């Protein structure tokens, strides 16, 4: 079974731009969560989607948003990029019957 | 305030010996606990988990221990191998309505041949 895939793997943007990241979960998994990893804050929860509905959101500003499609694929959008948004963005998927989340390789976003 | 703490940023262990990684949490509502291993520029890889109804779970060389009264979690790796060198994160969650994981800051394990 293929793992979680994320595209693109690397991205460079400038301040003020917006960006969209994509995540394809493991086949059959309906839950997709997004996390941000930075050296200072570690891994922090952004939001979780299940069956196209956002179920929970972390403590991030409204510039961070996401959505999930009927095939469980998810996108994350960050608008009006700031330097501090430079991070590794990780997507994780989970089947409905277990607590374990499986992570993709991440998208490395650099904001200049 | 940190809800999950891994107090040792790094740990060095001789090959063949036991590696013990520790994790403390503050919220007694957490009811499932996981360990992930991470290499640079990659996503975390799931290692082992334990639910709050157990105090030990074993999978090959990896054993996770849970002490609910002390709010303490540990991962034992026996015997340690050089390929185990990576950053290890503990993660905790509550299944009540959402599966948000809260992570510790990680412990970098170096296994010396």
mmCIF file of C-alpha atoms in Angstrom:
data_model
loop_
_atom_site.group_PDB
_atom_site.id
_atom_site.type_symbol
_atom_site.label_atom_id
_atom_site.label_comp_id
_atom_site.label_asym_id
_atom_site.label_seq_id
_atom_site.Cartn_x
_atom_site.Cartn_y
_atom_site.Cartn_z
ATOM 1 C CA UNK A 1 0.000 0.000 0.000
ATOM 2 C CA UNK A 2 1.405 3.387 -0.935
ATOM 3 C CA UNK A 3 2.182 5.780 1.900
ATOM 4 C CA UNK A 4 1.165 9.377 2.395
ATOM 5 C CA UNK A 5 2.399 11.585 -0.416
ATOM 6 C CA UNK A 6 2.903 15.324 -0.357
ATOM 7 C CA UNK A 7 3.569 17.748 -3.163
ATOM 8 C CA UNK A 8 5.607 19.719 -3.759
ATOM 9 C CA UNK A 9 8.542 18.584 -1.630
ATOM 10 C CA UNK A 10 10.249 21.963 -1.691
ATOM 11 C CA UNK A 11 8.895 25.452 -2.239
ATOM 12 C CA UNK A 12 10.377 28.937 -2.147
ATOM 13 C CA UNK A 13 8.079 31.946 -1.880
ATOM 14 C CA UNK A 14 8.410 35.598 -0.978
ATOM 15 C CA UNK A 15 6.653 37.501 1.778
ATOM 16 C CA UNK A 16 3.070 38.428 0.979
ATOM 17 C CA UNK A 17 2.521 35.589 -1.468
ATOM 18 C CA UNK A 18 0.189 32.698 -0.877
ATOM 19 C CA UNK A 19 0.892 28.974 -1.170
ATOM 20 C CA UNK A 20 -1.068 25.754 -1.540
ATOM 21 C CA UNK A 21 0.295 22.402 -0.393
ATOM 22 C CA UNK A 22 -1.201 19.056 -1.310
ATOM 23 C CA UNK A 23 -1.503 15.753 0.524
ATOM 24 C CA UNK A 24 -2.747 12.355 -0.628
ATOM 25 C CA UNK A 25 -3.484 10.012 2.273
ATOM 26 C CA UNK A 26 -3.002 6.277 2.438
ATOM 27 C CA UNK A 27 -5.730 4.553 0.459
ATOM 28 C CA UNK A 28 -8.785 4.033 2.630
ATOM 29 C CA UNK A 29 -7.789 6.606 5.231
ATOM 30 C CA UNK A 30 -10.401 9.289 5.720
ATOM 31 C CA UNK A 31 -8.686 11.450 8.316
ATOM 32 C CA UNK A 32 -5.968 13.908 7.296
ATOM 33 C CA UNK A 33 -4.111 16.143 9.736
ATOM 34 C CA UNK A 34 -1.571 18.866 9.085
ATOM 35 C CA UNK A 35 1.387 19.806 11.283
ATOM 36 C CA UNK A 36 4.049 22.498 11.141
ATOM 37 C CA UNK A 37 7.595 21.721 12.247
ATOM 38 C CA UNK A 38 10.031 24.507 13.088
ATOM 39 C CA UNK A 39 13.304 24.345 15.036
ATOM 40 C CA UNK A 40 11.955 26.574 17.792
ATOM 41 C CA UNK A 41 8.431 25.244 18.275
ATOM 42 C CA UNK A 42 8.805 21.635 17.217
ATOM 43 C CA UNK A 43 5.845 19.819 15.688
ATOM 44 C CA UNK A 44 2.596 21.721 16.093
ATOM 45 C CA UNK A 45 -0.904 20.688 15.084
ATOM 46 C CA UNK A 46 -2.594 22.833 12.446
ATOM 47 C CA UNK A 47 -5.920 21.110 11.709
ATOM 48 C CA UNK A 48 -7.629 17.811 11.059
ATOM 49 C CA UNK A 49 -10.122 16.888 8.363
ATOM 50 C CA UNK A 50 -12.383 13.886 8.316
ATOM 51 C CA UNK A 51 -14.867 13.192 5.519
ATOM 52 C CA UNK A 52 -14.400 16.706 4.115
ATOM 53 C CA UNK A 53 -15.132 18.389 7.474
ATOM 54 C CA UNK A 54 -12.645 20.224 9.646
ATOM 55 C CA UNK A 55 -12.924 18.611 13.068
ATOM 56 C CA UNK A 56 -10.262 20.455 15.000
ATOM 57 C CA UNK A 57 -7.949 23.414 14.559
ATOM 58 C CA UNK A 58 -4.731 24.306 16.308
ATOM 59 C CA UNK A 59 -3.621 27.703 17.527
ATOM 60 C CA UNK A 60 -2.692 29.257 14.208
ATOM 61 C CA UNK A 61 -3.928 32.477 12.583
ATOM 62 C CA UNK A 62 -6.688 32.499 10.006
ATOM 63 C CA UNK A 63 -4.081 32.825 7.232
ATOM 64 C CA UNK A 64 -3.737 29.057 7.554
ATOM 65 C CA UNK A 65 -6.636 27.169 6.034
ATOM 66 C CA UNK A 66 -7.328 23.821 4.500
ATOM 67 C CA UNK A 67 -9.850 21.626 2.837
ATOM 68 C CA UNK A 68 -10.481 18.001 2.052
ATOM 69 C CA UNK A 69 -11.978 16.553 -1.081
ATOM 70 C CA UNK A 70 -14.363 13.633 -1.486
ATOM 71 C CA UNK A 71 -11.435 11.318 -2.343
ATOM 72 C CA UNK A 72 -9.833 12.281 1.026
ATOM 73 C CA UNK A 73 -7.027 14.244 -0.609
ATOM 74 C CA UNK A 74 -6.345 17.445 1.275
ATOM 75 C CA UNK A 75 -4.868 20.846 0.555
ATOM 76 C CA UNK A 76 -3.472 23.414 2.912
ATOM 77 C CA UNK A 77 -3.301 27.092 2.044
ATOM 78 C CA UNK A 78 -1.277 29.845 3.649
ATOM 79 C CA UNK A 79 -2.044 33.403 2.573
ATOM 80 C CA UNK A 80 0.040 36.545 3.018
ATOM 81 C CA UNK A 81 3.182 34.602 3.798
ATOM 82 C CA UNK A 82 5.490 35.803 6.556
ATOM 83 C CA UNK A 83 9.139 34.927 7.155
ATOM 84 C CA UNK A 84 8.089 32.943 10.228
ATOM 85 C CA UNK A 85 6.025 30.600 8.075
ATOM 86 C CA UNK A 86 9.220 28.963 6.836
ATOM 87 C CA UNK A 87 8.911 25.415 8.088
ATOM 88 C CA UNK A 88 8.449 21.768 7.234
ATOM 89 C CA UNK A 89 4.735 21.120 6.711
ATOM 90 C CA UNK A 90 3.707 17.569 7.425
ATOM 91 C CA UNK A 91 0.543 15.763 6.528
ATOM 92 C CA UNK A 92 -0.606 12.635 8.358
ATOM 93 C CA UNK A 93 -3.413 10.226 7.608
ATOM 94 C CA UNK A 94 -5.322 7.846 9.822
ATOM 95 C CA UNK A 95 -7.895 5.184 9.198
ATOM 96 C CA UNK A 96 -11.132 5.566 11.088
ATOM 97 C CA UNK A 97 -10.476 2.539 13.272
ATOM 98 C CA UNK A 98 -7.098 3.289 14.862
ATOM 99 C CA UNK A 99 -5.406 6.150 16.667
ATOM 100 C CA UNK A 100 -2.142 5.924 14.746
ATOM 101 C CA UNK A 101 -1.305 8.699 12.301
ATOM 102 C CA UNK A 102 1.084 7.992 9.420
ATOM 103 C CA UNK A 103 3.108 10.885 8.116
ATOM 104 C CA UNK A 104 4.161 11.930 4.651
ATOM 105 C CA UNK A 105 7.652 13.206 3.813
ATOM 106 C CA UNK A 106 6.649 16.840 4.228
ATOM 107 C CA UNK A 107 6.887 20.011 2.169
ATOM 108 C CA UNK A 108 9.783 22.294 2.997
ATOM 109 C CA UNK A 109 8.549 25.885 2.608
ATOM 110 C CA UNK A 110 11.048 28.724 2.588
ATOM 111 C CA UNK A 111 9.743 32.284 2.707
ATOM 112 C CA UNK A 112 12.212 34.971 1.590
ATOM 113 C CA UNK B 1 3.416 25.733 28.615
ATOM 114 C CA UNK B 2 4.617 22.421 27.275
ATOM 115 C CA UNK B 3 2.104 19.623 27.696
ATOM 116 C CA UNK B 4 4.629 17.025 26.585
ATOM 117 C CA UNK B 5 8.263 17.151 27.652
ATOM 118 C CA UNK B 6 11.253 15.183 26.518
ATOM 119 C CA UNK B 7 13.861 16.476 28.931
ATOM 120 C CA UNK B 8 16.893 14.946 27.229
ATOM 121 C CA UNK B 9 17.666 16.685 23.934
ATOM 122 C CA UNK B 10 20.271 14.060 23.144
ATOM 123 C CA UNK B 11 21.408 10.596 24.175
ATOM 124 C CA UNK B 12 24.463 8.548 23.208
ATOM 125 C CA UNK B 13 24.483 4.781 23.613
ATOM 126 C CA UNK B 14 26.956 2.063 22.707
ATOM 127 C CA UNK B 15 25.848 -0.425 20.062
ATOM 128 C CA UNK B 16 24.268 -3.487 21.665
ATOM 129 C CA UNK B 17 23.280 -1.678 24.847
ATOM 130 C CA UNK B 18 19.825 -0.500 25.886
ATOM 131 C CA UNK B 19 18.540 2.935 24.878
ATOM 132 C CA UNK B 20 15.930 4.483 27.163
ATOM 133 C CA UNK B 21 14.065 7.555 25.986
ATOM 134 C CA UNK B 22 11.730 9.347 28.355
ATOM 135 C CA UNK B 23 8.667 11.523 28.014
ATOM 136 C CA UNK B 24 6.464 13.290 30.565
ATOM 137 C CA UNK B 25 3.001 14.727 29.979
ATOM 138 C CA UNK B 26 0.777 16.940 32.065
ATOM 139 C CA UNK B 27 -2.811 16.242 31.013
ATOM 140 C CA UNK B 28 -4.415 13.114 32.452
ATOM 141 C CA UNK B 29 -7.043 13.245 29.676
ATOM 142 C CA UNK B 30 -4.531 11.931 27.137
ATOM 143 C CA UNK B 31 -5.427 8.340 26.398
ATOM 144 C CA UNK B 32 -3.117 7.154 23.685
ATOM 145 C CA UNK B 33 0.603 7.496 23.306
ATOM 146 C CA UNK B 34 2.943 6.989 20.393
ATOM 147 C CA UNK B 35 6.628 7.093 19.535
ATOM 148 C CA UNK B 36 7.921 8.263 16.188
ATOM 149 C CA UNK B 37 11.396 8.195 14.708
ATOM 150 C CA UNK B 38 12.521 10.955 12.391
ATOM 151 C CA UNK B 39 15.445 11.494 10.047
ATOM 152 C CA UNK B 40 16.281 14.986 8.745
ATOM 153 C CA UNK B 41 14.134 16.193 5.848
ATOM 154 C CA UNK B 42 11.754 13.247 6.228
ATOM 155 C CA UNK B 43 8.397 12.808 7.899
ATOM 156 C CA UNK B 44 8.135 10.997 11.252
ATOM 157 C CA UNK B 45 7.942 7.219 11.020
ATOM 158 C CA UNK B 46 5.584 5.467 13.407
ATOM 159 C CA UNK B 47 7.366 3.056 15.763
ATOM 160 C CA UNK B 48 5.053 1.864 18.506
ATOM 161 C CA UNK B 49 2.029 2.972 20.477
ATOM 162 C CA UNK B 50 0.208 2.201 23.693
ATOM 163 C CA UNK B 51 -3.262 2.982 24.950
ATOM 164 C CA UNK B 52 -4.058 4.120 28.449
ATOM 165 C CA UNK B 53 -5.509 0.725 29.405
ATOM 166 C CA UNK B 54 -2.081 -0.916 29.149
ATOM 167 C CA UNK B 55 1.215 -0.312 30.899
ATOM 168 C CA UNK B 56 3.505 -2.063 28.422
ATOM 169 C CA UNK B 57 3.596 -2.817 24.730
ATOM 170 C CA UNK B 58 6.358 -4.679 22.943
ATOM 171 C CA UNK B 59 7.280 -4.915 19.272
ATOM 172 C CA UNK B 60 10.565 -6.618 18.503
ATOM 173 C CA UNK B 61 13.413 -4.571 19.906
ATOM 174 C CA UNK B 62 11.072 -1.751 20.949
ATOM 175 C CA UNK B 63 9.079 -1.631 24.181
ATOM 176 C CA UNK B 64 6.973 1.248 25.399
ATOM 177 C CA UNK B 65 6.124 1.612 29.077
ATOM 178 C CA UNK B 66 3.349 3.802 30.438
ATOM 179 C CA UNK B 67 3.079 4.952 34.045
ATOM 180 C CA UNK B 68 -0.251 6.780 34.212
ATOM 181 C CA UNK B 69 0.037 7.837 37.826
ATOM 182 C CA UNK B 70 3.379 9.500 37.113
ATOM 183 C CA UNK B 71 2.246 10.703 33.664
ATOM 184 C CA UNK B 72 5.419 9.200 32.270
ATOM 185 C CA UNK B 73 6.155 7.308 29.079
ATOM 186 C CA UNK B 74 9.376 5.601 28.064
ATOM 187 C CA UNK B 75 10.732 3.800 25.020
ATOM 188 C CA UNK B 76 13.297 1.038 25.429
ATOM 189 C CA UNK B 77 15.353 -0.136 22.473
ATOM 190 C CA UNK B 78 17.237 -3.392 23.030
ATOM 191 C CA UNK B 79 19.754 -4.016 21.594
ATOM 192 C CA UNK B 80 20.536 -0.618 20.115
ATOM 193 C CA UNK B 81 21.886 -0.574 16.572
ATOM 194 C CA UNK B 82 23.650 2.205 14.615
ATOM 195 C CA UNK B 83 20.621 2.406 12.286
ATOM 196 C CA UNK B 84 18.552 3.502 15.276
ATOM 197 C CA UNK B 85 20.378 6.839 15.291
ATOM 198 C CA UNK B 86 17.676 9.453 14.678
ATOM 199 C CA UNK B 87 15.447 11.915 16.523
ATOM 200 C CA UNK B 88 12.704 10.257 18.542
ATOM 201 C CA UNK B 89 9.461 12.041 19.310
ATOM 202 C CA UNK B 90 6.834 11.026 21.775
ATOM 203 C CA UNK B 91 3.301 12.061 20.881
ATOM 204 C CA UNK B 92 0.159 11.966 22.956
ATOM 205 C CA UNK B 93 -3.464 12.293 22.026
ATOM 206 C CA UNK B 94 -7.005 12.191 23.181
ATOM 207 C CA UNK B 95 -9.550 10.333 21.130
ATOM 208 C CA UNK B 96 -12.413 12.408 22.442
ATOM 209 C CA UNK B 97 -13.755 13.778 19.176
ATOM 210 C CA UNK B 98 -10.496 14.585 17.451
ATOM 211 C CA UNK B 99 -7.175 12.912 16.878
ATOM 212 C CA UNK B 100 -4.844 15.834 17.447
ATOM 213 C CA UNK B 101 -1.357 14.750 18.459
ATOM 214 C CA UNK B 102 0.771 16.826 20.813
ATOM 215 C CA UNK B 103 4.486 16.207 20.371
ATOM 216 C CA UNK B 104 7.497 16.514 22.587
ATOM 217 C CA UNK B 105 10.509 18.419 21.260
ATOM 218 C CA UNK B 106 12.383 15.205 20.525
ATOM 219 C CA UNK B 107 15.494 13.361 21.711
ATOM 220 C CA UNK B 108 18.390 12.820 19.327
ATOM 221 C CA UNK B 109 19.703 9.294 19.780
ATOM 222 C CA UNK B 110 23.211 8.439 18.628
ATOM 223 C CA UNK B 111 24.188 4.776 18.688
ATOM 224 C CA UNK B 112 27.958 4.432 18.618
ATOM 225 C CA UNK B 113 29.386 1.373 16.853
#
